PDB file of C-alpha atoms in Angstrom:
ATOM      1  CA  GLU P 193     232.580  10.043  73.907  1.00 53.00           C
ATOM      2  CA  THR P 194     228.702   7.928  74.402  1.00 59.00           C
ATOM      3  CA  GLY P 195     231.063   4.403  72.974  1.00 92.00           C
ATOM      4  CA  VAL P 196     229.695   5.266  69.668  1.00 96.00           C
ATOM      5  CA  THR P 197     232.775   6.696  67.402  1.00 96.00           C
ATOM      6  CA  GLN P 198     232.638   7.711  63.115  1.00 97.00           C
ATOM      7  CA  THR P 199     235.388   8.650  61.509  1.00 97.00           C
ATOM      8  CA  PRO P 200     235.895  10.653  59.614  1.00 97.00           C
ATOM      9  CA  ARG P 201     233.940  14.078  60.862  1.00 96.00           C
ATOM     10  CA  HIS P 202     233.759  15.140  57.367  1.00 96.00           C
ATOM     11  CA  LEU P 203     234.942  13.898  53.393  1.00 96.00           C
ATOM     12  CA  VAL P 204     234.857  15.705  50.519  1.00 96.00           C
ATOM     13  CA  MET P 205     234.466  13.330  48.032  1.00 93.00           C
ATOM     14  CA  GLY P 206     235.301  13.375  43.992  1.00 91.00           C
ATOM     15  CA  MET P 207     231.807  11.733  41.808  1.00 89.00           C
ATOM     16  CA  THR P 208     234.632   9.129  40.911  1.00 89.00           C
ATOM     17  CA  ASN P 209     236.060   8.283  44.162  1.00 90.00           C
ATOM     18  CA  LYS P 210     236.075   5.729  46.355  1.00 94.00           C
ATOM     19  CA  LYS P 211     236.149   6.461  50.121  1.00 96.00           C
ATOM     20  CA  SER P 212     235.044   4.079  53.022  1.00 97.00           C
ATOM     21  CA  LEU P 213     233.478   5.376  56.764  1.00 98.00           C
ATOM     22  CA  LYS P 214     233.542   3.985  59.898  1.00 98.00           C
ATOM     23  CA  CYS P 215     232.146   2.864  62.572  1.00 98.00           C
ATOM     24  CA  GLU P 216     232.712   1.430  66.256  1.00 97.00           C
ATOM     25  CA  GLN P 217     231.533   0.086  68.617  1.00 96.00           C
ATOM     26  CA  HIS P 218     232.579  -0.216  72.381  1.00 92.00           C
ATOM     27  CA  LEU P 219     228.861  -1.028  73.724  1.00 94.00           C
ATOM     28  CA  GLY P 220     228.664  -4.690  73.424  1.00 93.00           C
ATOM     29  CA  HIS P 221     225.604  -3.565  71.395  1.00 92.00           C
ATOM     30  CA  ASN P 222     224.797  -6.610  68.572  1.00 91.00           C
ATOM     31  CA  ALA P 223     222.920  -4.778  66.270  1.00 91.00           C
ATOM     32  CA  MET P 224     224.846  -1.665  64.222  1.00 93.00           C
ATOM     33  CA  TYR P 225     222.191   0.572  61.551  1.00 93.00           C
ATOM     34  CA  TRP P 226     223.621   3.393  59.150  1.00 95.00           C
ATOM     35  CA  TYR P 227     220.823   6.065  59.023  1.00 94.00           C
ATOM     36  CA  LYS P 228     220.730   9.257  56.379  1.00 95.00           C
ATOM     37  CA  GLN P 229     220.416  12.473  57.506  1.00 93.00           C
ATOM     38  CA  SER P 230     219.036  15.413  54.940  1.00 91.00           C
ATOM     39  CA  ALA P 231     218.225  18.932  55.555  1.00 83.00           C
ATOM     40  CA  LYS P 232     214.712  19.132  56.389  1.00 74.00           C
ATOM     41  CA  LYS P 233     213.631  15.083  56.293  1.00 81.00           C
ATOM     42  CA  PRO P 234     212.945  12.292  58.316  1.00 83.00           C
ATOM     43  CA  LEU P 235     216.679   9.844  59.516  1.00 89.00           C
ATOM     44  CA  GLU P 236     216.503   7.842  56.621  1.00 89.00           C
ATOM     45  CA  LEU P 237     217.194   4.018  57.472  1.00 89.00           C
ATOM     46  CA  MET P 238     219.502   2.499  55.187  1.00 92.00           C
ATOM     47  CA  PHE P 239     220.963  -0.536  56.400  1.00 91.00           C
ATOM     48  CA  VAL P 240     220.780  -2.569  59.644  1.00 90.00           C
ATOM     49  CA  TYR P 241     223.516  -5.466  61.159  1.00 91.00           C
ATOM     50  CA  SER P 242     221.993  -7.701  63.937  1.00 87.00           C
ATOM     51  CA  LEU P 243     225.892 -10.000  65.072  1.00 84.00           C
ATOM     52  CA  GLU P 244     227.521  -9.011  61.487  1.00 83.00           C
ATOM     53  CA  GLU P 245     224.719 -10.187  59.368  1.00 84.00           C
ATOM     54  CA  ARG P 246     222.996  -8.059  57.269  1.00 84.00           C
ATOM     55  CA  VAL P 247     218.827  -8.019  58.451  1.00 81.00           C
ATOM     56  CA  GLU P 248     217.631  -5.088  56.550  1.00 71.00           C
ATOM     57  CA  ASN P 249     218.617  -2.813  53.641  1.00 68.00           C
ATOM     58  CA  ASN P 250     216.411  -0.908  52.353  1.00 71.00           C
ATOM     59  CA  SER P 251     216.354  -0.180  48.371  1.00 82.00           C
ATOM     60  CA  VAL P 252     219.774   1.737  49.201  1.00 92.00           C
ATOM     61  CA  PRO P 253     221.259   2.425  45.659  1.00 93.00           C
ATOM     62  CA  SER P 254     224.721  -0.143  44.816  1.00 93.00           C
ATOM     63  CA  ARG P 255     227.076   2.511  44.972  1.00 95.00           C
ATOM     64  CA  PHE P 256     226.787   1.848  49.262  1.00 96.00           C
ATOM     65  CA  SER P 257     228.495  -0.749  50.336  1.00 95.00           C
ATOM     66  CA  PRO P 258     228.328  -2.080  53.896  1.00 95.00           C
ATOM     67  CA  GLU P 259     230.554  -4.407  55.528  1.00 96.00           C
ATOM     68  CA  CYS P 260     229.911  -5.684  59.381  1.00 95.00           C
ATOM     69  CA  PRO P 261     233.871  -7.972  60.038  1.00 94.00           C
ATOM     70  CA  ASN P 262     232.485  -8.170  63.917  1.00 93.00           C
ATOM     71  CA  SER P 263     229.774  -6.879  66.263  1.00 90.00           C
ATOM     72  CA  SER P 264     232.254  -4.032  66.994  1.00 94.00           C
ATOM     73  CA  HIS P 265     232.915  -2.357  63.273  1.00 96.00           C
ATOM     74  CA  LEU P 266     230.252  -1.635  60.887  1.00 97.00           C
ATOM     75  CA  PHE P 267     231.889   0.374  57.456  1.00 97.00           C
ATOM     76  CA  LEU P 268     230.224   1.900  54.648  1.00 97.00           C
ATOM     77  CA  HIS P 269     231.929   2.002  51.541  1.00 97.00           C
ATOM     78  CA  LEU P 270     231.386   4.626  48.746  1.00 96.00           C
ATOM     79  CA  HIS P 271     231.739   4.817  45.203  1.00 94.00           C
ATOM     80  CA  THR P 272     230.979   6.917  41.868  1.00 94.00           C
ATOM     81  CA  LEU P 273     228.464   8.652  44.434  1.00 94.00           C
ATOM     82  CA  GLN P 274     226.320  12.052  42.782  1.00 94.00           C
ATOM     83  CA  PRO P 275     225.947  15.457  44.779  1.00 94.00           C
ATOM     84  CA  GLU P 276     222.328  14.196  46.232  1.00 93.00           C
ATOM     85  CA  ASP P 277     224.216  11.898  48.344  1.00 96.00           C
ATOM     86  CA  SER P 278     225.810  14.621  50.061  1.00 96.00           C
ATOM     87  CA  ALA P 279     224.218  14.646  53.752  1.00 96.00           C
ATOM     88  CA  LEU P 280     225.565  12.807  57.059  1.00 96.00           C
ATOM     89  CA  TYR P 281     225.716  10.010  57.798  1.00 97.00           C
ATOM     90  CA  LEU P 282     225.201   8.477  61.675  1.00 97.00           C
ATOM     91  CA  CYS P 283     226.135   5.420  62.590  1.00 97.00           C
ATOM     92  CA  ALA P 284     224.084   3.701  65.689  1.00 94.00           C
ATOM     93  CA  SER P 285     224.409   0.216  67.830  1.00 93.00           C
ATOM     94  CA  SER P 286     221.669  -1.360  69.706  1.00 90.00           C
ATOM     95  CA  GLN P 287     221.521  -3.539  72.290  1.00 88.00           C
ATOM     96  CA  ASP P 288     219.513  -6.462  70.108  1.00 83.00           C
ATOM     97  CA  LEU P 289     216.905  -6.158  67.695  1.00 78.00           C
ATOM     98  CA  THR P 290     215.276  -5.401  70.148  1.00 72.00           C
ATOM     99  CA  PRO P 291     215.451  -1.679  70.519  1.00 62.00           C
ATOM    100  CA  ASN P 292     213.377  -0.760  73.694  1.00 71.00           C
ATOM    101  CA  TYR P 293     216.600   1.118  75.388  1.00 71.00           C
ATOM    102  CA  GLY P 294     216.336   3.209  72.270  1.00 81.00           C
ATOM    103  CA  TYR P 295     219.979   3.439  69.876  1.00 90.00           C
ATOM    104  CA  THR P 296     222.920   5.389  70.984  1.00 93.00           C
ATOM    105  CA  PHE P 297     224.211   7.117  68.227  1.00 95.00           C
ATOM    106  CA  GLY P 298     227.606   8.034  66.733  1.00 95.00           C
ATOM    107  CA  SER P 299     228.709  11.897  66.407  1.00 94.00           C
ATOM    108  CA  GLY P 300     228.536  11.444  62.269  1.00 96.00           C
ATOM    109  CA  THR P 301     230.291  11.787  58.744  1.00 97.00           C
ATOM    110  CA  ARG P 302     229.252  14.783  57.214  1.00 96.00           C
ATOM    111  CA  LEU P 303     229.550  14.240  53.516  1.00 96.00           C
ATOM    112  CA  THR P 304     230.258  16.724  50.436  1.00 96.00           C
ATOM    113  CA  VAL P 305     230.288  14.866  46.869  1.00 95.00           C
ATOM    114  CA  VAL P 306     231.162  17.209  44.325  1.00 93.00           C
TER     115      VAL P 306
ATOM    116  CA  GLY M 295     205.436  -0.548  57.464  1.00 72.00           C
ATOM    117  CA  GLU M 296     205.474   2.488  59.834  1.00 80.00           C
ATOM    118  CA  ASN M 297     204.377   6.240  59.374  1.00 88.00           C
ATOM    119  CA  VAL M 298     205.652   8.679  61.681  1.00 93.00           C
ATOM    120  CA  GLU M 299     204.569  12.250  61.363  1.00 95.00           C
ATOM    121  CA  GLN M 300     205.619  14.984  63.106  1.00 96.00           C
ATOM    122  CA  HIS M 301     204.479  18.722  64.217  1.00 97.00           C
ATOM    123  CA  PRO M 302     205.800  21.759  63.942  1.00 97.00           C
ATOM    124  CA  SER M 303     208.577  21.644  61.390  1.00 95.00           C
ATOM    125  CA  THR M 304     209.549  24.940  63.559  1.00 96.00           C
ATOM    126  CA  LEU M 305     209.056  25.647  67.062  1.00 98.00           C
ATOM    127  CA  SER M 306     209.665  29.160  68.698  1.00 98.00           C
ATOM    128  CA  VAL M 307     209.045  29.788  73.094  1.00 98.00           C
ATOM    129  CA  GLN M 308     210.587  32.404  74.889  1.00 98.00           C
ATOM    130  CA  GLU M 309     212.534  31.623  77.928  1.00 98.00           C
ATOM    131  CA  GLY M 310     210.085  29.949  80.691  1.00 97.00           C
ATOM    132  CA  ASP M 311     207.511  28.989  78.573  1.00 98.00           C
ATOM    133  CA  SER M 312     206.302  25.710  77.516  1.00 98.00           C
ATOM    134  CA  ALA M 313     206.906  23.481  74.397  1.00 98.00           C
ATOM    135  CA  VAL M 314     204.606  20.658  73.056  1.00 98.00           C
ATOM    136  CA  ILE M 315     205.732  18.685  70.347  1.00 98.00           C
ATOM    137  CA  LYS M 316     203.560  15.960  68.451  1.00 98.00           C
ATOM    138  CA  CYS M 317     203.498  13.379  66.474  1.00 98.00           C
ATOM    139  CA  THR M 318     200.951  10.300  65.232  1.00 97.00           C
ATOM    140  CA  TYR M 319     202.327   6.809  63.919  1.00 95.00           C
ATOM    141  CA  SER M 320     200.310   4.507  62.241  1.00 93.00           C
ATOM    142  CA  ASP M 321     200.897   1.261  63.112  1.00 89.00           C
ATOM    143  CA  SER M 322     198.459   0.063  65.953  1.00 88.00           C
ATOM    144  CA  ALA M 323     200.605  -2.883  66.932  1.00 85.00           C
ATOM    145  CA  SER M 324     203.771   0.223  67.780  1.00 88.00           C
ATOM    146  CA  ASN M 325     205.007  -0.409  71.556  1.00 87.00           C
ATOM    147  CA  TYR M 326     207.482   1.743  72.196  1.00 90.00           C
ATOM    148  CA  PHE M 327     208.135   5.776  71.500  1.00 94.00           C
ATOM    149  CA  PRO M 328     211.479   7.439  72.027  1.00 94.00           C
ATOM    150  CA  TRP M 329     211.714  10.831  71.999  1.00 97.00           C
ATOM    151  CA  TYR M 330     215.435  11.887  70.437  1.00 96.00           C
ATOM    152  CA  LYS M 331     217.631  15.686  70.842  1.00 97.00           C
ATOM    153  CA  GLN M 332     219.730  16.771  68.353  1.00 95.00           C
ATOM    154  CA  GLU M 333     221.860  20.286  68.933  1.00 94.00           C
ATOM    155  CA  LEU M 334     223.925  21.900  65.951  1.00 89.00           C
ATOM    156  CA  GLY M 335     226.716  19.925  64.583  1.00 85.00           C
ATOM    157  CA  LYS M 336     226.123  17.243  67.482  1.00 89.00           C
ATOM    158  CA  ARG M 337     225.113  13.860  67.588  1.00 92.00           C
ATOM    159  CA  PRO M 338     220.885  12.565  68.059  1.00 94.00           C
ATOM    160  CA  GLN M 339     220.648  11.187  72.204  1.00 94.00           C
ATOM    161  CA  LEU M 340     218.307  10.227  73.303  1.00 93.00           C
ATOM    162  CA  ILE M 341     216.331  12.349  75.941  1.00 96.00           C
ATOM    163  CA  ILE M 342     213.292  10.111  77.187  1.00 96.00           C
ATOM    164  CA  ASP M 343     210.988   6.889  75.721  1.00 94.00           C
ATOM    165  CA  ILE M 344     208.154   5.450  76.825  1.00 94.00           C
ATOM    166  CA  ARG M 345     205.895   1.692  76.473  1.00 90.00           C
ATOM    167  CA  SER M 346     203.131   1.002  75.208  1.00 85.00           C
ATOM    168  CA  ASN M 347     202.271  -0.178  78.810  1.00 84.00           C
ATOM    169  CA  VAL M 348     202.159   3.751  80.188  1.00 85.00           C
ATOM    170  CA  GLY M 349     200.442   7.030  79.099  1.00 91.00           C
ATOM    171  CA  GLU M 350     202.694   9.377  80.949  1.00 95.00           C
ATOM    172  CA  LYS M 351     206.559   9.845  81.955  1.00 94.00           C
ATOM    173  CA  LYS M 352     207.736  12.920  83.642  1.00 96.00           C
ATOM    174  CA  ASP M 353     211.905  12.747  83.707  1.00 95.00           C
ATOM    175  CA  GLN M 354     212.587  16.482  85.071  1.00 96.00           C
ATOM    176  CA  ARG M 355     210.758  19.257  82.927  1.00 97.00           C
ATOM    177  CA  ILE M 356     210.766  16.837  80.369  1.00 98.00           C
ATOM    178  CA  ALA M 357     207.309  14.786  80.045  1.00 98.00           C
ATOM    179  CA  VAL M 358     205.940  12.582  77.267  1.00 98.00           C
ATOM    180  CA  THR M 359     202.375  11.859  77.069  1.00 97.00           C
ATOM    181  CA  LEU M 360     201.006   8.696  74.699  1.00 96.00           C
ATOM    182  CA  ASN M 361     197.527   8.467  73.584  1.00 95.00           C
ATOM    183  CA  LYS M 362     196.712   4.755  72.178  1.00 93.00           C
ATOM    184  CA  THR M 363     193.650   4.679  70.797  1.00 93.00           C
ATOM    185  CA  ALA M 364     194.527   8.210  68.878  1.00 95.00           C
ATOM    186  CA  LYS M 365     198.230   6.937  67.873  1.00 95.00           C
ATOM    187  CA  HIS M 366     199.282   9.724  69.281  1.00 95.00           C
ATOM    188  CA  PHE M 367     202.332  10.559  71.498  1.00 97.00           C
ATOM    189  CA  SER M 368     203.500  14.071  72.104  1.00 98.00           C
ATOM    190  CA  LEU M 369     206.878  15.820  74.630  1.00 98.00           C
ATOM    191  CA  HIS M 370     206.098  17.839  77.301  1.00 98.00           C
ATOM    192  CA  ILE M 371     209.412  20.851  78.301  1.00 98.00           C
ATOM    193  CA  THR M 372     208.295  23.346  80.683  1.00 98.00           C
ATOM    194  CA  GLU M 373     210.229  25.889  82.074  1.00 98.00           C
ATOM    195  CA  THR M 374     212.566  26.029  78.484  1.00 98.00           C
ATOM    196  CA  GLN M 375     215.784  27.264  78.792  1.00 97.00           C
ATOM    197  CA  PRO M 376     218.398  28.301  76.314  1.00 96.00           C
ATOM    198  CA  GLU M 377     220.217  25.457  75.976  1.00 96.00           C
ATOM    199  CA  ASP M 378     216.718  23.421  75.378  1.00 98.00           C
ATOM    200  CA  SER M 379     217.353  24.995  71.890  1.00 98.00           C
ATOM    201  CA  ALA M 380     218.070  21.579  69.030  1.00 97.00           C
ATOM    202  CA  VAL M 381     216.169  19.522  67.062  1.00 96.00           C
ATOM    203  CA  TYR M 382     213.576  17.468  69.005  1.00 97.00           C
ATOM    204  CA  PHE M 383     213.402  14.198  66.857  1.00 96.00           C
ATOM    205  CA  CYS M 384     210.421  10.861  67.638  1.00 96.00           C
ATOM    206  CA  ALA M 385     210.233   7.877  67.003  1.00 94.00           C
ATOM    207  CA  ALA M 386     208.096   4.625  66.832  1.00 92.00           C
ATOM    208  CA  VAL M 387     209.030   0.846  66.683  1.00 85.00           C
ATOM    209  CA  SER M 388     206.403  -1.868  65.865  1.00 68.00           C
ATOM    210  CA  SER M 389     206.035  -5.311  67.368  1.00 63.00           C
ATOM    211  CA  GLY M 390     207.105  -6.776  63.668  1.00 59.00           C
ATOM    212  CA  SER M 391     209.422  -8.793  62.524  1.00 54.00           C
ATOM    213  CA  ALA M 392     211.220  -5.557  61.116  1.00 58.00           C
ATOM    214  CA  ARG M 393     211.878  -4.220  64.530  1.00 68.00           C
ATOM    215  CA  GLN M 394     213.353  -1.013  63.372  1.00 79.00           C
ATOM    216  CA  LEU M 395     213.400   2.962  64.490  1.00 86.00           C
ATOM    217  CA  THR M 396     210.986   5.020  61.779  1.00 88.00           C
ATOM    218  CA  PHE M 397     211.662   8.709  62.937  1.00 91.00           C
ATOM    219  CA  GLY M 398     209.638  11.935  62.562  1.00 93.00           C
ATOM    220  CA  SER M 399     210.867  15.069  60.252  1.00 92.00           C
ATOM    221  CA  GLY M 400     212.417  16.944  62.907  1.00 94.00           C
ATOM    222  CA  THR M 401     210.991  19.863  65.394  1.00 96.00           C
ATOM    223  CA  GLN M 402     213.807  22.843  65.264  1.00 96.00           C
ATOM    224  CA  LEU M 403     213.140  24.389  68.587  1.00 98.00           C
ATOM    225  CA  THR M 404     214.426  27.552  69.341  1.00 98.00           C
ATOM    226  CA  VAL M 405     214.078  29.272  73.160  1.00 98.00           C
ATOM    227  CA  LEU M 406     214.203  33.188  72.745  1.00 96.00           C
ATOM    228  CA  PRO M 407     216.358  34.610  76.143  1.00 91.00           C
TER     229      PRO M 407
END
């Protein structure tokens, strides 16, 4: 266990459902990230939080809504998703916004939208 | 913003041979270049990184080289083993205000026994 835990590991949801992904880190890091990983595509940065403040939103559709209640927890709220949103959603953390020691990733949530 | 290109997308080598994966980046101010390994169904894990003040770094069978003038960096794996089979991602971070990692598209490495 690397210290970044994501739940659930797998999620199947209909296009009208509302669900949330959870990420928790026990590393004392101050920055947390959501990435989307689709087949044969680069990791796509979705959101960046530093000390619970959102510092980056890479033109992500509003059907994805992040929440960072404290520096250890990060959520991604999902509603009215589309089938093309099916992907692996990875959470990561770093000591701060200067990633000179790389990111620590969680195991991801495999999302399937039906 | 930063743009990272990675080649090849797939690579097959015989066990014991060497493997080389190459990446180019666009932002000349980039100063940190990590490499991640992602085994099937698992999380990406940092395996080696290099900063712009050095040209080469080695860690056992893994080495990374950086050519700042040409804006490219490479991962070298020697004496490959079946457990090296995975997807490898390069990344770069710029020195600008938006200091996040931009990832390459990944290389699927298969080491044939």
